[in-house]
């Protein structure tokens, strides 16, 4: 029997997905779709913590689903679904977990701490975010959860929560493992910091050739060495170190030429993805049909699990 893989991305992006999302998350789902029993979803309930415009929400959901398909997730191999299509069982489990989770434990979550310092007033939804995520993971009996390094703590919350539930009510949930690729755990942005839409240092996954050139020419370089480190760090996503060694030796100190080489490689890499993405944008029904089929499949699975956890706690 194959192990169960589960992961999701929250549809919050106004500027869409970027290379960090691809190399840190989606690529892993694609690479593993043959060897795992895979479930990949659009985390729209999570996005509600920040997206409060219905039209924007609908568009964001569609864009993530289309991106999954454009990047090579095959609906014959992976169950692709949207979280809110099985909101009933998931939020019910979230409530049960809430009742065995303490406030100080959630106060230790990095995402909450950051938001609490930066923002005004944090919503209850954001505070409870790790528990909703634990429910996504545990309701599927996921063995592995491929995510970027920033999500590791959340998977630990899921592990803790599973253990706590199992201790109180008996063996019910599988303990999941995070799966974080060393090389791409943190994909750097154009300024060398982690690529993130909140830093404005992203390169869009479906960028046009011109947009790619513009982003690459804007990569921050310092002139202290022969190798522009921020250019190299992104280049490393696309080529082997041996290939880069030659290229960077040939153009040592010539930052413009190196940037041009990176722009060309990115354009060649992104072009087929963008073409597929645009084709799906022109044929939305294909995307919605995939989500509908995914919802049907996943509903059967999570409803069986729902019966099991409700029995365990005495609600059935
Ligand atoms: P952002 O930081 O731009 O808001 P999200 O938080 O929406 O991105 O991330 C969606 C997924 O992509 C998560 O699994 C996250 O771990 C991964 N991810 C995002 N940025 C990076 C990055 N720079 N490097 C590696 N993985 C990333
Ligand atoms: N929290 C994840 C993110 O911000 C999205 C997510 C929600 C998720 N539920 C999940 C990821 C379950 C993996 C498994 O990117």
mmCIF file of C-alpha atoms and ligand atoms in Angstrom:
data_model
loop_
_atom_site.group_PDB
_atom_site.id
_atom_site.type_symbol
_atom_site.label_atom_id
_atom_site.label_comp_id
_atom_site.label_asym_id
_atom_site.label_seq_id
_atom_site.Cartn_x
_atom_site.Cartn_y
_atom_site.Cartn_z
ATOM 1 C CA UNK A 1 0.000 0.000 0.000
ATOM 2 C CA UNK A 2 1.264 3.465 -0.905
ATOM 3 C CA UNK A 3 1.782 6.056 1.802
ATOM 4 C CA UNK A 4 -0.614 8.985 1.929
ATOM 5 C CA UNK A 5 0.675 12.425 0.927
ATOM 6 C CA UNK A 6 -1.306 15.554 1.653
ATOM 7 C CA UNK A 7 -0.569 19.200 1.058
ATOM 8 C CA UNK A 8 -2.283 22.443 0.211
ATOM 9 C CA UNK A 9 -1.687 26.051 -0.669
ATOM 10 C CA UNK A 10 -3.847 28.889 0.499
ATOM 11 C CA UNK A 11 -5.331 31.025 -2.260
ATOM 12 C CA UNK A 12 -4.353 34.427 -0.918
ATOM 13 C CA UNK A 13 -2.166 35.729 -3.723
ATOM 14 C CA UNK A 14 -3.246 38.754 -5.636
ATOM 15 C CA UNK A 15 -0.078 38.497 -7.700
ATOM 16 C CA UNK A 16 -0.350 34.724 -8.084
ATOM 17 C CA UNK A 17 2.149 31.999 -7.399
ATOM 18 C CA UNK A 18 5.884 32.548 -7.453
ATOM 19 C CA UNK A 19 9.003 30.419 -7.865
ATOM 20 C CA UNK A 20 9.207 29.902 -4.095
ATOM 21 C CA UNK A 21 5.779 28.284 -4.118
ATOM 22 C CA UNK A 22 6.824 26.106 -7.036
ATOM 23 C CA UNK A 23 10.221 24.892 -5.823
ATOM 24 C CA UNK A 24 9.259 24.872 -2.151
ATOM 25 C CA UNK A 25 5.921 23.148 -2.578
ATOM 26 C CA UNK A 26 4.268 22.302 -5.904
ATOM 27 C CA UNK A 27 7.302 20.658 -7.527
ATOM 28 C CA UNK A 28 7.461 18.200 -4.696
ATOM 29 C CA UNK A 29 3.805 17.281 -5.150
ATOM 30 C CA UNK A 30 4.448 16.685 -8.845
ATOM 31 C CA UNK A 31 7.611 14.650 -8.252
ATOM 32 C CA UNK A 32 5.884 12.443 -5.712
ATOM 33 C CA UNK A 33 2.528 11.897 -7.376
ATOM 34 C CA UNK A 34 3.525 8.454 -8.676
ATOM 35 C CA UNK A 35 4.918 7.064 -5.476
ATOM 36 C CA UNK A 36 2.281 8.294 -2.995
ATOM 37 C CA UNK A 37 -1.446 8.134 -2.624
ATOM 38 C CA UNK A 38 -1.645 11.901 -3.080
ATOM 39 C CA UNK A 39 -4.170 14.509 -1.991
ATOM 40 C CA UNK A 40 -3.489 18.106 -2.911
ATOM 41 C CA UNK A 41 -5.940 20.867 -2.118
ATOM 42 C CA UNK A 42 -6.752 24.547 -2.287
ATOM 43 C CA UNK A 43 -6.792 25.798 1.320
ATOM 44 C CA UNK A 44 -9.591 28.301 0.867
ATOM 45 C CA UNK A 45 -10.800 28.210 4.478
ATOM 46 C CA UNK A 46 -7.290 29.230 5.510
ATOM 47 C CA UNK A 47 -7.349 32.074 2.988
ATOM 48 C CA UNK A 48 -10.450 33.489 4.702
ATOM 49 C CA UNK A 49 -8.154 34.743 7.462
ATOM 50 C CA UNK A 50 -7.045 37.440 5.001
ATOM 51 C CA UNK A 51 -9.234 37.471 1.873
ATOM 52 C CA UNK A 52 -12.578 39.143 2.516
ATOM 53 C CA UNK A 53 -13.624 39.912 -1.038
ATOM 54 C CA UNK A 54 -15.804 37.172 -2.577
ATOM 55 C CA UNK A 55 -14.809 37.843 -6.192
ATOM 56 C CA UNK A 56 -11.145 37.880 -5.270
ATOM 57 C CA UNK A 57 -11.589 34.633 -3.349
ATOM 58 C CA UNK A 58 -13.243 32.908 -6.319
ATOM 59 C CA UNK A 59 -10.475 34.042 -8.623
ATOM 60 C CA UNK A 60 -7.703 33.024 -6.226
ATOM 61 C CA UNK A 61 -9.186 29.546 -5.793
ATOM 62 C CA UNK A 62 -9.427 29.044 -9.532
ATOM 63 C CA UNK A 63 -5.878 30.304 -10.073
ATOM 64 C CA UNK A 64 -4.353 27.865 -7.601
ATOM 65 C CA UNK A 65 -6.270 24.940 -9.075
ATOM 66 C CA UNK A 66 -5.209 25.940 -12.601
ATOM 67 C CA UNK A 67 -1.624 26.356 -11.392
ATOM 68 C CA UNK A 68 -1.599 22.854 -9.946
ATOM 69 C CA UNK A 69 -2.655 21.452 -13.308
ATOM 70 C CA UNK A 70 -0.306 23.701 -15.309
ATOM 71 C CA UNK A 71 2.625 22.568 -13.170
ATOM 72 C CA UNK A 72 1.950 18.943 -13.982
ATOM 73 C CA UNK A 73 -0.252 17.509 -11.282
ATOM 74 C CA UNK A 74 -2.219 14.782 -12.996
ATOM 75 C CA UNK A 75 -5.803 14.378 -11.743
ATOM 76 C CA UNK A 76 -5.615 10.691 -12.642
ATOM 77 C CA UNK A 77 -2.896 10.259 -10.036
ATOM 78 C CA UNK A 78 -3.692 12.945 -7.485
ATOM 79 C CA UNK A 79 -6.953 13.848 -5.822
ATOM 80 C CA UNK A 80 -7.212 17.606 -6.333
ATOM 81 C CA UNK A 81 -9.885 19.291 -4.269
ATOM 82 C CA UNK A 82 -10.856 22.440 -2.495
ATOM 83 C CA UNK A 83 -10.971 22.436 1.271
ATOM 84 C CA UNK A 84 -14.374 24.097 1.596
ATOM 85 C CA UNK A 85 -15.989 21.256 -0.374
ATOM 86 C CA UNK A 86 -15.411 19.100 2.708
ATOM 87 C CA UNK A 87 -15.680 21.934 5.234
ATOM 88 C CA UNK A 88 -18.199 20.080 7.410
ATOM 89 C CA UNK A 89 -15.984 17.219 8.605
ATOM 90 C CA UNK A 90 -12.850 19.384 8.692
ATOM 91 C CA UNK A 91 -14.289 22.173 10.812
ATOM 92 C CA UNK A 92 -16.016 19.685 13.082
ATOM 93 C CA UNK A 93 -12.653 18.074 13.737
ATOM 94 C CA UNK A 94 -11.131 21.517 14.258
ATOM 95 C CA UNK A 95 -13.677 22.167 16.986
ATOM 96 C CA UNK A 96 -12.896 18.894 18.723
ATOM 97 C CA UNK A 97 -9.176 19.677 18.567
ATOM 98 C CA UNK A 98 -9.846 23.204 19.877
ATOM 99 C CA UNK A 99 -11.328 21.642 22.965
ATOM 100 C CA UNK A 100 -8.085 19.820 23.787
ATOM 101 C CA UNK A 101 -5.745 22.671 22.766
ATOM 102 C CA UNK A 102 -4.594 25.310 25.225
ATOM 103 C CA UNK A 103 -4.258 29.018 24.512
ATOM 104 C CA UNK A 104 -0.561 29.282 25.569
ATOM 105 C CA UNK A 105 0.294 26.429 23.217
ATOM 106 C CA UNK A 106 -1.217 28.291 20.247
ATOM 107 C CA UNK A 107 0.412 31.533 21.389
ATOM 108 C CA UNK A 108 3.778 29.927 20.681
ATOM 109 C CA UNK A 109 3.029 29.566 16.934
ATOM 110 C CA UNK A 110 5.437 31.663 14.833
ATOM 111 C CA UNK A 111 2.762 32.838 12.420
ATOM 112 C CA UNK A 112 0.572 34.079 15.256
ATOM 113 C CA UNK A 113 3.473 35.754 17.046
ATOM 114 C CA UNK A 114 4.566 37.555 13.875
ATOM 115 C CA UNK A 115 1.040 38.714 13.102
ATOM 116 C CA UNK A 116 0.479 39.790 16.674
ATOM 117 C CA UNK A 117 3.556 41.995 16.638
ATOM 118 C CA UNK A 118 3.028 43.393 13.132
ATOM 119 C CA UNK A 119 -0.701 43.816 12.900
ATOM 120 C CA UNK A 120 -3.433 45.387 14.830
ATOM 121 C CA UNK A 121 -5.739 42.772 16.231
ATOM 122 C CA UNK A 122 -5.394 39.140 15.275
ATOM 123 C CA UNK A 123 -8.587 37.263 14.366
ATOM 124 C CA UNK A 124 -9.639 34.104 16.152
ATOM 125 C CA UNK A 125 -9.365 32.381 12.762
ATOM 126 C CA UNK A 126 -5.714 33.306 12.412
ATOM 127 C CA UNK A 127 -5.016 32.284 15.989
ATOM 128 C CA UNK A 128 -6.592 28.896 15.329
ATOM 129 C CA UNK A 129 -4.919 28.462 11.933
ATOM 130 C CA UNK A 130 -2.578 25.652 13.054
ATOM 131 C CA UNK A 131 -5.494 23.617 14.378
ATOM 132 C CA UNK A 132 -7.467 23.936 11.139
ATOM 133 C CA UNK A 133 -4.314 22.817 9.360
ATOM 134 C CA UNK A 134 -3.904 19.899 11.769
ATOM 135 C CA UNK A 135 -7.454 18.852 10.867
ATOM 136 C CA UNK A 136 -6.685 18.982 7.121
ATOM 137 C CA UNK A 137 -3.740 16.697 7.660
ATOM 138 C CA UNK A 138 -5.115 14.297 10.233
ATOM 139 C CA UNK A 139 -8.535 13.769 8.666
ATOM 140 C CA UNK A 140 -6.764 12.254 5.646
ATOM 141 C CA UNK A 141 -4.487 10.041 7.754
ATOM 142 C CA UNK A 142 -1.567 11.656 5.931
ATOM 143 C CA UNK A 143 1.850 10.033 6.353
ATOM 144 C CA UNK A 144 3.823 12.826 4.731
ATOM 145 C CA UNK A 145 3.207 16.541 4.304
ATOM 146 C CA UNK A 146 5.538 18.204 1.811
ATOM 147 C CA UNK A 147 5.882 21.917 2.636
ATOM 148 C CA UNK A 148 8.370 24.757 2.625
ATOM 149 C CA UNK A 149 10.529 25.209 5.721
ATOM 150 C CA UNK A 150 8.237 27.950 7.046
ATOM 151 C CA UNK A 151 5.423 25.425 7.525
ATOM 152 C CA UNK A 152 7.421 22.926 9.558
ATOM 153 C CA UNK A 153 6.113 24.171 12.872
ATOM 154 C CA UNK A 154 2.542 23.759 11.674
ATOM 155 C CA UNK A 155 3.145 20.109 10.869
ATOM 156 C CA UNK A 156 4.562 19.727 14.367
ATOM 157 C CA UNK A 157 1.306 21.132 15.733
ATOM 158 C CA UNK A 158 -0.522 18.446 13.762
ATOM 159 C CA UNK A 159 1.726 15.745 15.225
ATOM 160 C CA UNK A 160 1.234 16.997 18.776
ATOM 161 C CA UNK A 161 -2.496 17.260 18.301
ATOM 162 C CA UNK A 162 -2.772 13.729 16.905
ATOM 163 C CA UNK A 163 -0.805 12.386 19.846
ATOM 164 C CA UNK A 164 -2.931 14.253 22.327
ATOM 165 C CA UNK A 165 -6.189 13.053 20.773
ATOM 166 C CA UNK A 166 -4.917 9.461 20.626
ATOM 167 C CA UNK A 167 -3.886 9.631 24.286
ATOM 168 C CA UNK A 168 -7.280 10.895 25.396
ATOM 169 C CA UNK A 169 -9.626 8.937 23.153
ATOM 170 C CA UNK A 170 -7.553 6.037 21.831
ATOM 171 C CA UNK A 171 -5.581 5.385 18.627
ATOM 172 C CA UNK A 172 -7.406 7.287 15.896
ATOM 173 C CA UNK A 173 -4.980 9.435 13.913
ATOM 174 C CA UNK A 174 -1.763 8.716 11.993
ATOM 175 C CA UNK A 175 1.230 10.812 13.085
ATOM 176 C CA UNK A 176 2.345 12.773 9.986
ATOM 177 C CA UNK A 177 5.913 13.633 8.949
ATOM 178 C CA UNK A 178 6.870 16.952 7.355
ATOM 179 C CA UNK A 179 8.866 16.595 4.160
ATOM 180 C CA UNK A 180 11.202 19.493 3.491
ATOM 181 C CA UNK A 181 13.752 19.477 0.693
ATOM 182 C CA UNK A 182 17.129 20.752 1.879
ATOM 183 C CA UNK A 183 18.017 22.673 -1.269
ATOM 184 C CA UNK A 184 14.730 24.377 -1.823
ATOM 185 C CA UNK A 185 13.372 24.617 1.711
ATOM 186 C CA UNK A 186 13.914 28.341 1.376
ATOM 187 C CA UNK A 187 13.895 29.738 -2.149
ATOM 188 C CA UNK A 188 15.561 33.168 -2.158
ATOM 189 C CA UNK A 189 13.911 36.194 -3.727
ATOM 190 C CA UNK A 190 15.372 38.975 -5.864
ATOM 191 C CA UNK A 191 16.760 40.696 -2.769
ATOM 192 C CA UNK A 192 18.312 37.544 -1.282
ATOM 193 C CA UNK A 193 15.704 37.239 1.457
ATOM 194 C CA UNK A 194 13.169 34.407 1.370
ATOM 195 C CA UNK A 195 11.006 34.810 -1.726
ATOM 196 C CA UNK A 196 7.650 35.903 -0.426
ATOM 197 C CA UNK A 197 4.750 37.948 -1.683
ATOM 198 C CA UNK A 198 4.902 39.952 1.516
ATOM 199 C CA UNK A 199 8.445 41.133 0.668
ATOM 200 C CA UNK A 200 7.702 42.081 -2.964
ATOM 201 C CA UNK A 201 10.789 40.130 -4.074
ATOM 202 C CA UNK A 202 9.070 37.430 -6.106
ATOM 203 C CA UNK A 203 9.356 36.112 -9.627
ATOM 204 C CA UNK A 204 5.934 35.006 -10.797
ATOM 205 C CA UNK A 205 5.572 31.390 -11.862
ATOM 206 C CA UNK A 206 3.670 32.416 -14.992
ATOM 207 C CA UNK A 207 5.604 35.574 -15.801
ATOM 208 C CA UNK A 208 6.009 36.733 -19.405
ATOM 209 C CA UNK A 209 9.488 36.955 -20.914
ATOM 210 C CA UNK A 210 9.504 40.715 -20.351
ATOM 211 C CA UNK A 211 8.437 40.377 -16.730
ATOM 212 C CA UNK A 212 11.180 37.821 -16.152
ATOM 213 C CA UNK A 213 13.827 40.077 -17.683
ATOM 214 C CA UNK A 214 12.641 42.969 -15.546
ATOM 215 C CA UNK A 215 12.656 40.922 -12.334
ATOM 216 C CA UNK A 216 16.085 39.432 -13.041
ATOM 217 C CA UNK A 217 17.650 42.776 -13.927
ATOM 218 C CA UNK A 218 16.290 44.027 -10.607
ATOM 219 C CA UNK A 219 18.060 41.344 -8.569
ATOM 220 C CA UNK A 220 20.095 43.015 -5.861
ATOM 221 C CA UNK A 221 23.839 42.485 -6.347
ATOM 222 C CA UNK A 222 26.814 43.666 -4.376
ATOM 223 C CA UNK A 223 30.043 44.253 -6.202
ATOM 224 C CA UNK A 224 32.362 42.642 -3.709
ATOM 225 C CA UNK A 225 33.052 39.381 -5.566
ATOM 226 C CA UNK A 226 33.095 37.738 -8.954
ATOM 227 C CA UNK A 227 29.829 35.975 -8.379
ATOM 228 C CA UNK A 228 26.537 37.788 -7.821
ATOM 229 C CA UNK A 229 25.232 35.597 -5.038
ATOM 230 C CA UNK A 230 21.552 36.466 -5.363
ATOM 231 C CA UNK A 231 21.638 35.672 -9.078
ATOM 232 C CA UNK A 232 23.456 32.413 -8.459
ATOM 233 C CA UNK A 233 21.067 31.327 -5.735
ATOM 234 C CA UNK A 234 18.104 31.512 -8.099
ATOM 235 C CA UNK A 235 20.068 30.007 -10.976
ATOM 236 C CA UNK A 236 20.831 26.993 -8.812
ATOM 237 C CA UNK A 237 17.157 26.057 -8.935
ATOM 238 C CA UNK A 238 17.419 25.481 -12.676
ATOM 239 C CA UNK A 239 20.881 24.077 -13.326
ATOM 240 C CA UNK A 240 23.409 21.765 -11.726
ATOM 241 C CA UNK A 241 26.347 23.204 -9.837
ATOM 242 C CA UNK A 242 28.717 21.776 -12.445
ATOM 243 C CA UNK A 243 26.922 23.638 -15.232
ATOM 244 C CA UNK A 244 26.909 26.828 -13.231
ATOM 245 C CA UNK A 245 30.550 26.552 -12.338
ATOM 246 C CA UNK A 246 31.477 26.739 -16.021
ATOM 247 C CA UNK A 247 29.065 29.540 -16.784
ATOM 248 C CA UNK A 248 30.033 31.658 -13.787
ATOM 249 C CA UNK A 249 33.752 31.114 -14.443
ATOM 250 C CA UNK A 250 33.327 32.165 -18.054
ATOM 251 C CA UNK A 251 31.496 35.348 -17.040
ATOM 252 C CA UNK A 252 33.311 36.044 -13.782
ATOM 253 C CA UNK A 253 32.569 39.561 -12.606
ATOM 254 C CA UNK A 254 30.199 40.221 -15.539
ATOM 255 C CA UNK A 255 26.973 40.616 -13.677
ATOM 256 C CA UNK A 256 24.930 41.751 -16.635
ATOM 257 C CA UNK A 257 25.843 38.703 -18.736
ATOM 258 C CA UNK A 258 25.079 36.408 -15.825
ATOM 259 C CA UNK A 259 21.729 38.036 -15.299
ATOM 260 C CA UNK A 260 20.953 37.623 -18.983
ATOM 261 C CA UNK A 261 21.844 33.943 -18.782
ATOM 262 C CA UNK A 262 19.554 33.511 -15.784
ATOM 263 C CA UNK A 263 16.728 35.391 -17.515
ATOM 264 C CA UNK A 264 17.002 33.112 -20.542
ATOM 265 C CA UNK A 265 16.975 29.961 -18.418
ATOM 266 C CA UNK A 266 13.981 31.203 -16.475
ATOM 267 C CA UNK A 267 12.135 32.090 -19.660
ATOM 268 C CA UNK A 268 12.710 28.606 -21.080
ATOM 269 C CA UNK A 269 11.612 27.039 -17.844
ATOM 270 C CA UNK A 270 8.504 29.156 -17.332
ATOM 271 C CA UNK A 271 7.215 29.325 -20.933
ATOM 272 C CA UNK A 272 5.573 25.862 -21.109
ATOM 273 C CA UNK A 273 4.020 26.332 -17.669
ATOM 274 C CA UNK A 274 2.612 29.707 -18.650
ATOM 275 C CA UNK A 275 1.183 28.367 -21.903
ATOM 276 C CA UNK A 276 -0.643 25.595 -20.108
ATOM 277 C CA UNK A 277 -1.876 28.000 -17.451
ATOM 278 C CA UNK A 278 -3.258 30.411 -20.051
ATOM 279 C CA UNK A 279 -4.981 27.536 -21.877
ATOM 280 C CA UNK A 280 -6.724 26.557 -18.624
ATOM 281 C CA UNK A 281 -7.698 30.156 -17.943
ATOM 282 C CA UNK A 282 -9.415 30.100 -21.329
ATOM 283 C CA UNK A 283 -11.220 26.862 -20.483
ATOM 284 C CA UNK A 284 -12.242 27.175 -16.814
ATOM 285 C CA UNK A 285 -14.799 24.378 -16.960
ATOM 286 C CA UNK A 286 -11.962 21.853 -17.229
ATOM 287 C CA UNK A 287 -10.534 23.110 -13.945
ATOM 288 C CA UNK A 288 -13.882 23.146 -12.145
ATOM 289 C CA UNK A 289 -14.609 19.599 -13.330
ATOM 290 C CA UNK A 290 -11.346 18.394 -11.783
ATOM 291 C CA UNK A 291 -12.242 20.048 -8.469
ATOM 292 C CA UNK A 292 -15.730 18.525 -8.509
ATOM 293 C CA UNK A 293 -14.411 15.019 -9.101
ATOM 294 C CA UNK A 294 -11.785 15.526 -6.398
ATOM 295 C CA UNK A 295 -14.454 16.636 -3.930
ATOM 296 C CA UNK A 296 -16.513 13.518 -4.601
ATOM 297 C CA UNK A 297 -13.571 11.223 -3.991
ATOM 298 C CA UNK A 298 -12.329 12.987 -0.906
ATOM 299 C CA UNK A 299 -15.789 13.303 0.619
ATOM 300 C CA UNK A 300 -16.154 9.529 0.841
ATOM 301 C CA UNK A 301 -12.788 9.281 2.560
ATOM 302 C CA UNK A 302 -13.228 12.078 5.104
ATOM 303 C CA UNK A 303 -16.784 11.055 5.972
ATOM 304 C CA UNK A 304 -15.531 7.583 6.914
ATOM 305 C CA UNK A 305 -12.891 9.196 9.110
ATOM 306 C CA UNK A 306 -15.488 11.555 10.582
ATOM 307 C CA UNK A 307 -17.566 8.570 11.699
ATOM 308 C CA UNK A 308 -14.476 7.126 13.371
ATOM 309 C CA UNK A 309 -13.475 10.245 15.335
ATOM 310 C CA UNK A 310 -17.038 11.031 16.350
ATOM 311 C CA UNK A 311 -17.385 7.534 17.752
ATOM 312 C CA UNK A 312 -14.079 7.894 19.559
ATOM 313 C CA UNK A 313 -15.161 11.056 21.391
ATOM 314 C CA UNK A 314 -18.702 9.806 22.065
ATOM 315 C CA UNK A 315 -20.613 11.953 19.575
ATOM 316 C CA UNK A 316 -21.852 8.893 17.643
HETATM 317 P P1 LIG B 1 4.232 33.567 0.643
HETATM 318 O O1 LIG B 1 5.412 33.489 1.581
HETATM 319 O O2 LIG B 1 4.616 34.195 -0.654
HETATM 320 O O3 LIG B 1 3.034 34.220 1.272
HETATM 321 P P2 LIG B 1 2.743 31.146 1.027
HETATM 322 O O4 LIG B 1 2.863 31.327 2.483
HETATM 323 O O5 LIG B 1 1.418 31.343 0.381
HETATM 324 O O6 LIG B 1 3.824 32.071 0.296
HETATM 325 O O7 LIG B 1 3.305 29.706 0.667
HETATM 326 C C1 LIG B 1 2.655 28.661 -0.059
HETATM 327 C C2 LIG B 1 3.571 27.440 -0.091
HETATM 328 O O8 LIG B 1 4.817 27.728 -0.728
HETATM 329 C C3 LIG B 1 3.952 26.906 1.301
HETATM 330 O O9 LIG B 1 4.057 25.498 1.260
HETATM 331 C C4 LIG B 1 5.298 27.530 1.553
HETATM 332 O O10 LIG B 1 6.050 26.804 2.454
HETATM 333 C C5 LIG B 1 5.910 27.515 0.156
HETATM 334 N N1 LIG B 1 6.851 28.628 -0.006
HETATM 335 C C6 LIG B 1 6.545 29.947 -0.105
HETATM 336 N N2 LIG B 1 7.633 30.712 -0.262
HETATM 337 C C7 LIG B 1 8.681 29.859 -0.271
HETATM 338 C C8 LIG B 1 10.095 30.016 -0.425
HETATM 339 N N3 LIG B 1 10.638 31.219 -0.608
HETATM 340 N N4 LIG B 1 10.860 28.925 -0.363
HETATM 341 C C9 LIG B 1 10.320 27.701 -0.201
HETATM 342 N N5 LIG B 1 9.005 27.464 -0.081
HETATM 343 C C10 LIG B 1 8.180 28.520 -0.103
HETATM 344 N N1 LIG B 2 -0.586 26.646 5.925
HETATM 345 C C1 LIG B 2 -0.198 26.306 4.572
HETATM 346 C C2 LIG B 2 0.462 27.542 3.955
HETATM 347 O O1 LIG B 2 0.317 28.619 4.425
HETATM 348 C C3 LIG B 2 -1.377 25.853 3.758
HETATM 349 C C4 LIG B 2 -2.015 24.632 4.328
HETATM 350 C C5 LIG B 2 -3.234 24.582 4.946
HETATM 351 C C6 LIG B 2 -1.494 23.315 4.353
HETATM 352 N N2 LIG B 2 -3.493 23.303 5.329
HETATM 353 C C7 LIG B 2 -2.466 22.504 4.999
HETATM 354 C C8 LIG B 2 -0.303 22.748 3.903
HETATM 355 C C9 LIG B 2 -2.250 21.137 5.188
HETATM 356 C C10 LIG B 2 -0.100 21.380 4.103
HETATM 357 C C11 LIG B 2 -1.075 20.594 4.751
HETATM 358 O O2 LIG B 2 1.129 27.427 2.965
#
